[in-house]
XYZ file of C-alpha atoms in Angstrom:
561
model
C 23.995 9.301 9.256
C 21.655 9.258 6.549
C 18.391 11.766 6.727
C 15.342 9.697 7.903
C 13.334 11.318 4.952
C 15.525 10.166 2.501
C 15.318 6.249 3.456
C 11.764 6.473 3.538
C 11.346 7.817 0.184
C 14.232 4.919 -1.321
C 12.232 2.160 0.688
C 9.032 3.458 -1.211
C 7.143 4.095 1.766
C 6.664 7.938 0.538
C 7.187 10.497 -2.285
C 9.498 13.428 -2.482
C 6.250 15.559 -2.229
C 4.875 14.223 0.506
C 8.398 14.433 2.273
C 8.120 18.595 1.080
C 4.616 18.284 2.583
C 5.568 16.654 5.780
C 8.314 18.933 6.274
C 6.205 21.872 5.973
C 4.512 19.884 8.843
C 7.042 19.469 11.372
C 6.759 23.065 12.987
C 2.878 22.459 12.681
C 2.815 19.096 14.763
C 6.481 19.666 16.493
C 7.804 16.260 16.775
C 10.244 14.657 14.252
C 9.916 14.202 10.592
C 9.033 10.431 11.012
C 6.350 11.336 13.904
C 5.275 13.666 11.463
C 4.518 11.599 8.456
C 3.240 8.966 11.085
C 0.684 11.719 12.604
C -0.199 12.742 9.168
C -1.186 9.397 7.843
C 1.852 9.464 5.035
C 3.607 5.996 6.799
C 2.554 3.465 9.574
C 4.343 2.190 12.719
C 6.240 -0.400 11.273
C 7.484 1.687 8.328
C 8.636 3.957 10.793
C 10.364 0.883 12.858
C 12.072 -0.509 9.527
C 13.595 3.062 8.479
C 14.421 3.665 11.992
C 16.464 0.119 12.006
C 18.146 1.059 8.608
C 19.029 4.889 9.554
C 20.360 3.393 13.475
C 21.752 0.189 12.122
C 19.886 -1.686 14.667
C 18.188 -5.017 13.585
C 14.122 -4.555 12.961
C 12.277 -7.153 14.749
C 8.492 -8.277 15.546
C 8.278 -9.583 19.263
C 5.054 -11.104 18.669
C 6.811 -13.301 16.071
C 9.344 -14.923 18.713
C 9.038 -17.447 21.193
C 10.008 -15.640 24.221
C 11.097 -17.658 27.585
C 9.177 -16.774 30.756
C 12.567 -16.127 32.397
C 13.339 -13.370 30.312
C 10.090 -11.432 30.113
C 10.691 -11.931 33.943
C 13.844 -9.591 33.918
C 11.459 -6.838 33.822
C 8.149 -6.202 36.046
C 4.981 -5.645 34.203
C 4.919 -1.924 35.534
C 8.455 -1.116 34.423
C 7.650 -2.867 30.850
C 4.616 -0.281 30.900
C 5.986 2.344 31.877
C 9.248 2.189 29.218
C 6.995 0.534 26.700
C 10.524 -2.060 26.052
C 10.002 -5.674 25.483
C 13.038 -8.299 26.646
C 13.305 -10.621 23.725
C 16.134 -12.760 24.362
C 19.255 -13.210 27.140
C 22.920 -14.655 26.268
C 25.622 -14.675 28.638
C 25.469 -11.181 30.051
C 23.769 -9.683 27.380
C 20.173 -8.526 26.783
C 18.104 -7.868 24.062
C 15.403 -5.620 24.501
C 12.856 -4.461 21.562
C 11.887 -0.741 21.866
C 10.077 1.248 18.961
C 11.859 4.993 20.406
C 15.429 4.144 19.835
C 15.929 7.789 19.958
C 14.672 8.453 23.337
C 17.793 8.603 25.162
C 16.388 9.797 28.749
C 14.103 6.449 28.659
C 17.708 4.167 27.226
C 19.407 5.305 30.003
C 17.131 4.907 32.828
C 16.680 0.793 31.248
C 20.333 0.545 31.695
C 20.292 1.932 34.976
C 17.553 -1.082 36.213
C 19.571 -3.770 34.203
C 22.349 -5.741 35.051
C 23.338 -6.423 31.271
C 24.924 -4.830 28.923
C 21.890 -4.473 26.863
C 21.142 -4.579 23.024
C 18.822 -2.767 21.112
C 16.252 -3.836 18.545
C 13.340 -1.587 17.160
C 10.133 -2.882 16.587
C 7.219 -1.244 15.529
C 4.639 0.600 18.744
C 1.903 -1.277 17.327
C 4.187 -4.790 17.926
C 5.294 -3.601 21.241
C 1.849 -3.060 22.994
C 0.592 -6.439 21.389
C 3.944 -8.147 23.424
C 3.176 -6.105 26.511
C -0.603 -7.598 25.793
C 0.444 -11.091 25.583
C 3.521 -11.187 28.353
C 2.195 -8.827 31.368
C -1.806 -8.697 31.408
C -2.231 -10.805 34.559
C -5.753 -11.754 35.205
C -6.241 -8.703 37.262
C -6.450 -6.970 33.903
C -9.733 -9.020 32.879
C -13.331 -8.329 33.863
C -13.105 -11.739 35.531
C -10.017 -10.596 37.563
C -11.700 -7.057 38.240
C -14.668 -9.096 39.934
C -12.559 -11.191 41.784
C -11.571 -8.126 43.265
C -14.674 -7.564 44.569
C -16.392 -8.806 47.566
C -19.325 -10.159 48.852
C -20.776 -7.075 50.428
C -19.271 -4.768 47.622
C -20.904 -6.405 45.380
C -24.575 -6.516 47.006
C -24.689 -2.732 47.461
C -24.886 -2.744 43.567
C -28.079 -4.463 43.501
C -30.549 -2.222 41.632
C -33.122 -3.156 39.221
C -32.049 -1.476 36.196
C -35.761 -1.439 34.948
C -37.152 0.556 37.663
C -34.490 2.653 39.048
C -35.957 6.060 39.466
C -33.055 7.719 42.045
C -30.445 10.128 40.027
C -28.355 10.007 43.240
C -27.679 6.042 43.250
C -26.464 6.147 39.663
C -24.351 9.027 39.958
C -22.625 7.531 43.315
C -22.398 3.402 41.678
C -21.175 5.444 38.513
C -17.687 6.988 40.709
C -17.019 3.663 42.581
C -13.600 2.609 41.786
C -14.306 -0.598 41.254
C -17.339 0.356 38.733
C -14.472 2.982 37.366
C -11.891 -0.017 36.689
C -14.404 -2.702 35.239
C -15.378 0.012 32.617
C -11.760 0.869 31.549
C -11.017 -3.172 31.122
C -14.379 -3.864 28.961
C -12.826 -0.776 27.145
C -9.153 -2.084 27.461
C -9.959 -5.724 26.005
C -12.149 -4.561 22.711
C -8.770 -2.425 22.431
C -6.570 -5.473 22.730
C -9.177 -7.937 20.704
C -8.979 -5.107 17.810
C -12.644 -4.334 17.803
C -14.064 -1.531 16.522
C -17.158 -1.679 18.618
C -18.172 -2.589 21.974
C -21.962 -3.770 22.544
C -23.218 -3.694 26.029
C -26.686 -5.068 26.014
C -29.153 -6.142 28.783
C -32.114 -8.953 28.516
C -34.403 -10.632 30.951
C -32.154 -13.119 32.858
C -28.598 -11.590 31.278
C -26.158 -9.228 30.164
C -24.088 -9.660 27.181
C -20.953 -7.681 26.528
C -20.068 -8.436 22.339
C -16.768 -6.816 20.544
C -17.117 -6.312 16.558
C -13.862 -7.575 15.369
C -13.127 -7.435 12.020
C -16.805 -7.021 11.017
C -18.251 -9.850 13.128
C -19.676 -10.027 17.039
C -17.750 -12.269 18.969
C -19.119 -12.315 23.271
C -16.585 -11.212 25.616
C -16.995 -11.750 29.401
C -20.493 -10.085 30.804
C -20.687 -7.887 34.408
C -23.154 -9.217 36.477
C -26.440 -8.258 36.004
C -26.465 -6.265 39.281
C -23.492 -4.350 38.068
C -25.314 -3.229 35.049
C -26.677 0.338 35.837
C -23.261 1.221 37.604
C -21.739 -0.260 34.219
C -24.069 2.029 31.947
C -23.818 5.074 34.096
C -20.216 5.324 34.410
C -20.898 4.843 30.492
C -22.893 7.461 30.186
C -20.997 9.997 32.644
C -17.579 9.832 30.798
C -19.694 11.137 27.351
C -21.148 13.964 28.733
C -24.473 12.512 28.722
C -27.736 13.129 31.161
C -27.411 10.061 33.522
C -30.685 10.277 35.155
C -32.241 10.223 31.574
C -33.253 6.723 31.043
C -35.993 6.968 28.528
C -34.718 9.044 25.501
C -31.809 7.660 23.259
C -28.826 9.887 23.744
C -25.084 10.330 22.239
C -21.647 11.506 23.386
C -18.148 10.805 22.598
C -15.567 9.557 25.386
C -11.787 10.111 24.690
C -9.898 8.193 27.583
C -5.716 6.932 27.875
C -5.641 2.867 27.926
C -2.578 1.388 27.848
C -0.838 4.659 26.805
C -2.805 4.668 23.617
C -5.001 7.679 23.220
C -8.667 6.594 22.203
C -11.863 8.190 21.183
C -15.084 6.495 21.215
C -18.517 7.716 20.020
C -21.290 6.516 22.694
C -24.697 5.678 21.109
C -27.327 4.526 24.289
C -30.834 3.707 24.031
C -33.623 2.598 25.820
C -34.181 -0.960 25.550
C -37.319 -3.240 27.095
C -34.935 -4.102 30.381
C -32.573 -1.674 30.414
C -30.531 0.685 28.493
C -28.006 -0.412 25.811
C -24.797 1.010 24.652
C -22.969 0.986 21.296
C -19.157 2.855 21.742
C -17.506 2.744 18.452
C -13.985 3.093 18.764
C -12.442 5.337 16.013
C -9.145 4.350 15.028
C -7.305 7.245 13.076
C -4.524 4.775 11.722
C -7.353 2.385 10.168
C -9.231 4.681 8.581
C -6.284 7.039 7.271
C -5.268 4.434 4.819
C -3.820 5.441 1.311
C -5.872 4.455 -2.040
C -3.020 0.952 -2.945
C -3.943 0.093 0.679
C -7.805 -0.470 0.552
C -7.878 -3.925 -1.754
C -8.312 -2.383 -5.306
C -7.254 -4.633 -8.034
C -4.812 -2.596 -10.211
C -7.463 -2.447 -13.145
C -9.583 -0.859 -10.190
C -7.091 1.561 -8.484
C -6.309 3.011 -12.139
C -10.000 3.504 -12.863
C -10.624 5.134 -9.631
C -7.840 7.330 -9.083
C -8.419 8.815 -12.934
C -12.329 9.400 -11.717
C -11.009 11.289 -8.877
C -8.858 13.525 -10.759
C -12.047 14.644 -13.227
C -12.933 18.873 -12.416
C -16.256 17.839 -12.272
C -19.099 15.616 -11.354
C -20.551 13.047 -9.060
C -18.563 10.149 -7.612
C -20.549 7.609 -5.462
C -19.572 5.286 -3.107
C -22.090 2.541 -2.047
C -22.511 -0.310 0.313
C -23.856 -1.274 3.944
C -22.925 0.465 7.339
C -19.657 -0.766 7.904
C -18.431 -2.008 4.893
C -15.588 1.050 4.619
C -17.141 3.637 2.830
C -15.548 6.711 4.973
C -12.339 4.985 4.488
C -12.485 5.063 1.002
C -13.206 8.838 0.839
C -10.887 9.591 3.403
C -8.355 8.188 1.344
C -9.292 9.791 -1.982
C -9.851 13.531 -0.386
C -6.040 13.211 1.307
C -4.539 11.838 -2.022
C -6.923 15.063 -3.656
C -5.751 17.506 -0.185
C -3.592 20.526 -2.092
C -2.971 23.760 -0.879
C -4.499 24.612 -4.925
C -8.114 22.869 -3.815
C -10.941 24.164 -1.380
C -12.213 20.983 0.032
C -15.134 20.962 2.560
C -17.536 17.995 3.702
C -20.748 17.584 5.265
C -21.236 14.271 7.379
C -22.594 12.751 10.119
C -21.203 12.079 12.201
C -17.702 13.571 11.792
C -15.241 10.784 12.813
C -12.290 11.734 12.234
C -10.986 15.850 11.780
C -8.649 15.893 8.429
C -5.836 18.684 8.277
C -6.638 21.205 5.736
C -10.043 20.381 4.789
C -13.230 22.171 6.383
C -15.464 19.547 7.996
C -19.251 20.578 8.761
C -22.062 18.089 10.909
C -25.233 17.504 10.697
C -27.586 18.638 13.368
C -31.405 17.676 13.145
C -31.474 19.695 16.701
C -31.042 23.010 14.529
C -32.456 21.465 11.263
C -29.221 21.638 10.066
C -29.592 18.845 7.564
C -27.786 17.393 4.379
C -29.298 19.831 1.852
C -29.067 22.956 4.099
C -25.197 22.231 4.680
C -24.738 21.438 0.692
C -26.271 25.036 0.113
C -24.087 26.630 2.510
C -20.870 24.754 1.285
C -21.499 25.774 -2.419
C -21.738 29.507 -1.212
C -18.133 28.692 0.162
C -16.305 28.590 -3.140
C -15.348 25.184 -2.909
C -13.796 22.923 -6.059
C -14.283 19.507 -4.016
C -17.163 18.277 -1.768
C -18.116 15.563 0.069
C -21.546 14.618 1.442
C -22.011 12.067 3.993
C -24.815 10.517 2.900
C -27.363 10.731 -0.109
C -30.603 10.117 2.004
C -33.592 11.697 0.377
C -34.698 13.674 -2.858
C -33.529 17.154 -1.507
C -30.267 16.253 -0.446
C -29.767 14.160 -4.007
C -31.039 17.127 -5.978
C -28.731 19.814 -4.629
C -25.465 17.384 -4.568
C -26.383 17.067 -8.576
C -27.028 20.474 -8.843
C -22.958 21.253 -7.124
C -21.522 18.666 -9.842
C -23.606 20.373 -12.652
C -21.774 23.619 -11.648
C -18.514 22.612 -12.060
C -17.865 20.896 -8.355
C -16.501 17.338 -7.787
C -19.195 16.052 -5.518
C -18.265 12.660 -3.474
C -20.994 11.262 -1.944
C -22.626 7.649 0.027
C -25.709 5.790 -0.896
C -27.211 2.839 0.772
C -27.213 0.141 -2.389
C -26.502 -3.360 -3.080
C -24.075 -3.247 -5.923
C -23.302 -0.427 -8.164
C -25.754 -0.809 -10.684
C -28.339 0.116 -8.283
C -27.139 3.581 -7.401
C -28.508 5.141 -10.554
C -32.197 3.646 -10.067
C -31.596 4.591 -6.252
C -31.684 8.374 -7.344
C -34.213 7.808 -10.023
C -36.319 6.065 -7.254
C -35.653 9.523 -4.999
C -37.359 11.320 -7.727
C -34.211 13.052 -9.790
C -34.344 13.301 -13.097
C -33.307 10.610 -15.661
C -31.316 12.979 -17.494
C -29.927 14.836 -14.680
C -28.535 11.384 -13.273
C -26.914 10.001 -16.765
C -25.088 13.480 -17.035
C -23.326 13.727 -13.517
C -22.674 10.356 -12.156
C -19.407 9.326 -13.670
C -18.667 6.520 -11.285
C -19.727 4.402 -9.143
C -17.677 2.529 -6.360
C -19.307 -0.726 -4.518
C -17.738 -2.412 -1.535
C -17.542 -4.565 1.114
C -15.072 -5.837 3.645
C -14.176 -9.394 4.628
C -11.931 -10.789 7.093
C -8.362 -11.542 6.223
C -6.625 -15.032 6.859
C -4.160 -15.068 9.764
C -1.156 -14.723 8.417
C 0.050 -16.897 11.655
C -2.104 -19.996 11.089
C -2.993 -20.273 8.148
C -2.656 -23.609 6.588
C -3.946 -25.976 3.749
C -6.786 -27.886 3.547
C -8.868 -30.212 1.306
C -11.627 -28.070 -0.314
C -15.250 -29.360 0.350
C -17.508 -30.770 -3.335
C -18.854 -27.329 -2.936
C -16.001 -25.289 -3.178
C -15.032 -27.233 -6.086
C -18.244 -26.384 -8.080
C -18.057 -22.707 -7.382
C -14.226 -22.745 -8.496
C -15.168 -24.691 -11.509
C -12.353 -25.719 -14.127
C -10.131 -22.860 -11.973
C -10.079 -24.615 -8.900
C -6.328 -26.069 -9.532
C -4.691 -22.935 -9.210
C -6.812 -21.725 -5.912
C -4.764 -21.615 -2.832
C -7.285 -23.798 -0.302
C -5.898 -21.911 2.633
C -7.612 -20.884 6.565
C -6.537 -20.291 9.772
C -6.639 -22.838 12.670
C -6.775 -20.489 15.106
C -3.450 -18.602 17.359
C -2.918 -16.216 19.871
C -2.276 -14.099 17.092
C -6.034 -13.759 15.789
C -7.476 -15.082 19.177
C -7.944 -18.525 17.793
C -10.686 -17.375 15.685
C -8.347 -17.674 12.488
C -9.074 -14.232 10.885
C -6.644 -11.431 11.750
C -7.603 -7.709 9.684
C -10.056 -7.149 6.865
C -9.451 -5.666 3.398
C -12.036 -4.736 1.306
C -13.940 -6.230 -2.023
C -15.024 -3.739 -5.081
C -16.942 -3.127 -7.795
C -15.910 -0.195 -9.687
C -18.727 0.686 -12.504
C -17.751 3.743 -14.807
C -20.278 5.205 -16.605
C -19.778 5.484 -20.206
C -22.441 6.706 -22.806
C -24.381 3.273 -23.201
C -24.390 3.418 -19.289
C -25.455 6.721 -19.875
C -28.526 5.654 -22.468
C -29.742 2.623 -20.185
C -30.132 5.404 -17.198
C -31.963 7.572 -19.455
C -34.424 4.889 -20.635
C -34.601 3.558 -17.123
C -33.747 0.167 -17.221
C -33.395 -1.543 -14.488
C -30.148 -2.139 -12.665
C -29.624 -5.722 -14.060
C -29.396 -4.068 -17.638
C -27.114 -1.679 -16.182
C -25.072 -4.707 -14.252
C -25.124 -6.436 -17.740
C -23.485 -3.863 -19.832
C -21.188 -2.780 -17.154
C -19.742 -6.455 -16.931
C -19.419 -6.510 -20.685
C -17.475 -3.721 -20.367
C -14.902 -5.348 -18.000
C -16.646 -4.691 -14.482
C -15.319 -6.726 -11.924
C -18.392 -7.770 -9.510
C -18.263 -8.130 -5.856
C -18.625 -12.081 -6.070
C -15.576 -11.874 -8.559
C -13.354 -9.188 -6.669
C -13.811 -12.345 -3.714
C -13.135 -15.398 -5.640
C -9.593 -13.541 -6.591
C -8.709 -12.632 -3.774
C -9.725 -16.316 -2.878
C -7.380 -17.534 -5.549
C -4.563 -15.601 -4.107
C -4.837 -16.876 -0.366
C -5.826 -13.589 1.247
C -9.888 -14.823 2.130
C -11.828 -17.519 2.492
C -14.911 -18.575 0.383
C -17.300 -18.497 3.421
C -16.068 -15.081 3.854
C -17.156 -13.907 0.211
C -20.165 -15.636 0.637
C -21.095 -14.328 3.695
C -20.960 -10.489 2.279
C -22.000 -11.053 -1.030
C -25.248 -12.248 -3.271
C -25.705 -12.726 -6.843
């Protein structure tokens, strides 16, 4: 049988170093080489499910993809699909076919055949694929908020009825907050951003209401509320999983939650704040496999990815990324500082938060409690030796003075900044009071980006553009692909399904360099940047437009000229 390592590195999903790397690893982490380079961000599930169908000479397969009869998801019960995470895809005479992504678990094979009247056969499919199956084929309705209430009855329900205004009593909250039932509607709000693919869960209470909002894929789409007399249970069972003081109703306070759903490990961060009828919660739920994305996987053009990944290999100087909250900043550095990660470099970071902790790389927060802050934590980190840094944000003139300072002394210095378009980040610094001179000399490059949603790959169909559309394509518009999704279980009939991000890579050369030093404005700078063969945000859109992957309205919607 062929090494695992070996196909992975002949399908191209990694090289020979990071195989060396990975190996290195295994005693590290110890689980097997492909749960290694899964762990360490090297491959995803379903690279691991294709090599894993090649190396076991089992067909690969995507349940999600097939039409599967309710008589043969019946074969199994929903807990015994759970519990062996095993989808049945298809029956013929008196054989099975059941889709597994741990082929090589023979304890778990065994026990399947041992509940089974078949003789059964395998086919791998990816973890990620699996859950989404065991998503769509077992979650009855007593799996849904709705079905969670209909649990409850009349007189469970009244004892519940606080004002969540005027609720002085610590006891009540901390009692509602370890009810089972209050324990169980919690985990499902939790459980169905999880299965929606948010990345944030808003729970917010107004005057006659509560709303309950997922962010998926960068947009707030309502989910199912709690009743309003459920709400203070609701936030204090929030509240009580992060650590945080839940008879504290008038200061804002955070806390991270890490909590099993659905055999998937998650960790949220809990923002909650006081609000003018009640208190509101944010939890952000930090996906490691999102964020720990490889540069070719972010949405770079190739003129981009070659112009970034040559700025990231300079010895010295500043590299900025820019755009709003959200728009995949961390990503982006996350990606460059694991592609940069070598037992040769001293790496450490300042952020704030940390999200996510990265092997091999010393990670330092913020904390205004101490007066720990940006600039204090840059001073320490240069006093560390290091040859790469990476501040979390650029927020005011100290913090921007002493990051320039580190790339004037021979550091790579990555760093955020709150700005419209690339162009902008060099009169941002001016603006913080820094030095003309001092900013034409370090900044060598300057990354802007956004993220829009991606086209279900399910649905998406034709269509006749509007007179619009036409006039923004111009003489082009015969060779755009007029594509969007209808809506499918897929992408929850919203037609979307993933994001990917837009850019605007700007790299300073020495008229760049001039223009900062006379301090022109940013649409001089945008000018001779786009001579130069800069690729704006509105542009990076309309191409990906051309080739099917986003919708105008998406570009649009994230971008301004």
């Amino acid at each position: 049988m062929e090494l695992l390592g070996q196909i992975l590195i002949k399908q191209g999903y990694i090289t020979e170093r990071q195989l060396e790397e990975g190996l290195l690893k295994q005693a590290e982490f110890q689980l097997p080489i492909g749960k290694t380079l899964l762990k360490a961000g090297a491959i995803n599930r379903e690279q691991l499910a294709k090599t894993l169908s090649l190396q076991l000479q089992i067909p690969y397969g995507n349940p999600m993809e097939m039409n599967i009869e309710a008589e043969v998801i019946g074969v199994l019960s929903s807990r015994q699909a759970e519990k062996y995470q095993i989808i049945p895809v298809g029956i013929e005479e008196n054989k099975i076919t059941l889709a597994t992504a741990e082929p090589l678990d023979l304890a778990i094979l065994d026990q399947v055949r041992g509940i089974l009247p078949y003789k059964i056969k395998w086919m791998v499919a990816s973890a990620d694929h699996i859950q989404d199956a065991l998503d769509k084929y077992y979650s009855s309705t007593l799996d849904s908020v709705a079905g969670v209430l209909e649990d409850l009855n009349e007189s469970e329900l009244s004892q519940y009825q606080h004002s969540s205004a005027s609720e002085t009593s610590s006891i009540v909250p901390e009692n509602m907050a370890n009810e089972a039932p209050i324990i169980r509607l919690v985990n499902t709000i939790i459980a169905g951003a999880v299965k929606a693919g948010a990345s944030d869960i808003h729970l917010e209470p107004f005057e006659d209401e509560i709303k309950v909002r997922y962010r998926i894929d960068g947009v707030l789409q309502e989910a199912l509320p709690p009743p309003k007399n459920l709400f203070l249970a609701v936030i204090s069972r929030i509240k009580l999983m992060a650590g945080m003081d839940i008879t504290e109703r008038r200061i804002p306070q955070d806390g991270r939650i890490r909590i099993k759903i659905n055999n998937r490990d998650l960790d949220l961060r809990v923002a909650v704040a006081p609000t003018l009828h009640g208190e509101a919660a944010v939890l952000r739920i930090l996906n490691r496999e999102s964020i720990m994305l490889g540069l070719d996987q972010l949405g770079l053009s190739d003129h981009n990815l070659a112009l970034f990944s040559n700025l990231i290999l300079k010895p010295h100087g500043m590299i900025l990324v820019t755009g709003p909250t959200g728009s995949g900043k961390t990503t982006t550095l996350y990606a460059a500082l694991q592609l940069l990660n070598e037992p040769t470099r001293k790496i450490i970071t300042i952020e704030d938060p940390i999200e996510y902790q990265l092997k091999g790389i010393n990670q330092m927060q913020v904390n205004p409690k101490l007066d720990f802050s940006f600039a204090q934590g840059l001073r320490t980190i240069v006093r560390h030796d290091p040859d790469i840094i990476l501040v979390g944000e650029i927020r005011d003139r100290e913090t921007a003075e002493v990051a320039i300072q580190s790339a004037l002394t021979g550091h790579l210095v990555f760093a955020t900044l709150h700005t419209n378009d690339a162009s902008s980040a060099f009169t941002r610094l001016i603006d913080m009071g820094v030095e003309e001179f001092l900013v034409a000399s370090t900044v060598c490059g300057i990354l802007a980006q956004r993220l829009v949603r991606k086209i279900c790959p399910k649905c998406g169909a034709p269509y006749e553009p509007t007179q619009q559309e036409l006039e923004i394509y111009g003489q082009d518009s015969h060779d755009f692909k007029f594509i969007k999704g209808t809506g499918c279980d897929y992408c929850n009939s919203i037609g979307f399904r993933g994001q990917i991000g837009l850019f605007e890579m700007l790299a300073a050369d020495e008229e760049i360099e001039r223009l900062v030093m006379e301090r022109s404005n940013s649409g001089r700078i945008r000018e001779a940047a786009t001579r130069q063969g800069m690729t704006t945000l509105r542009n990076d859109g309309i191409a990906k437009v051309k080739a099917g992957i986003t919708t105008l309205s998406e570009v649009l919607r994230v971008t301004r000229e």
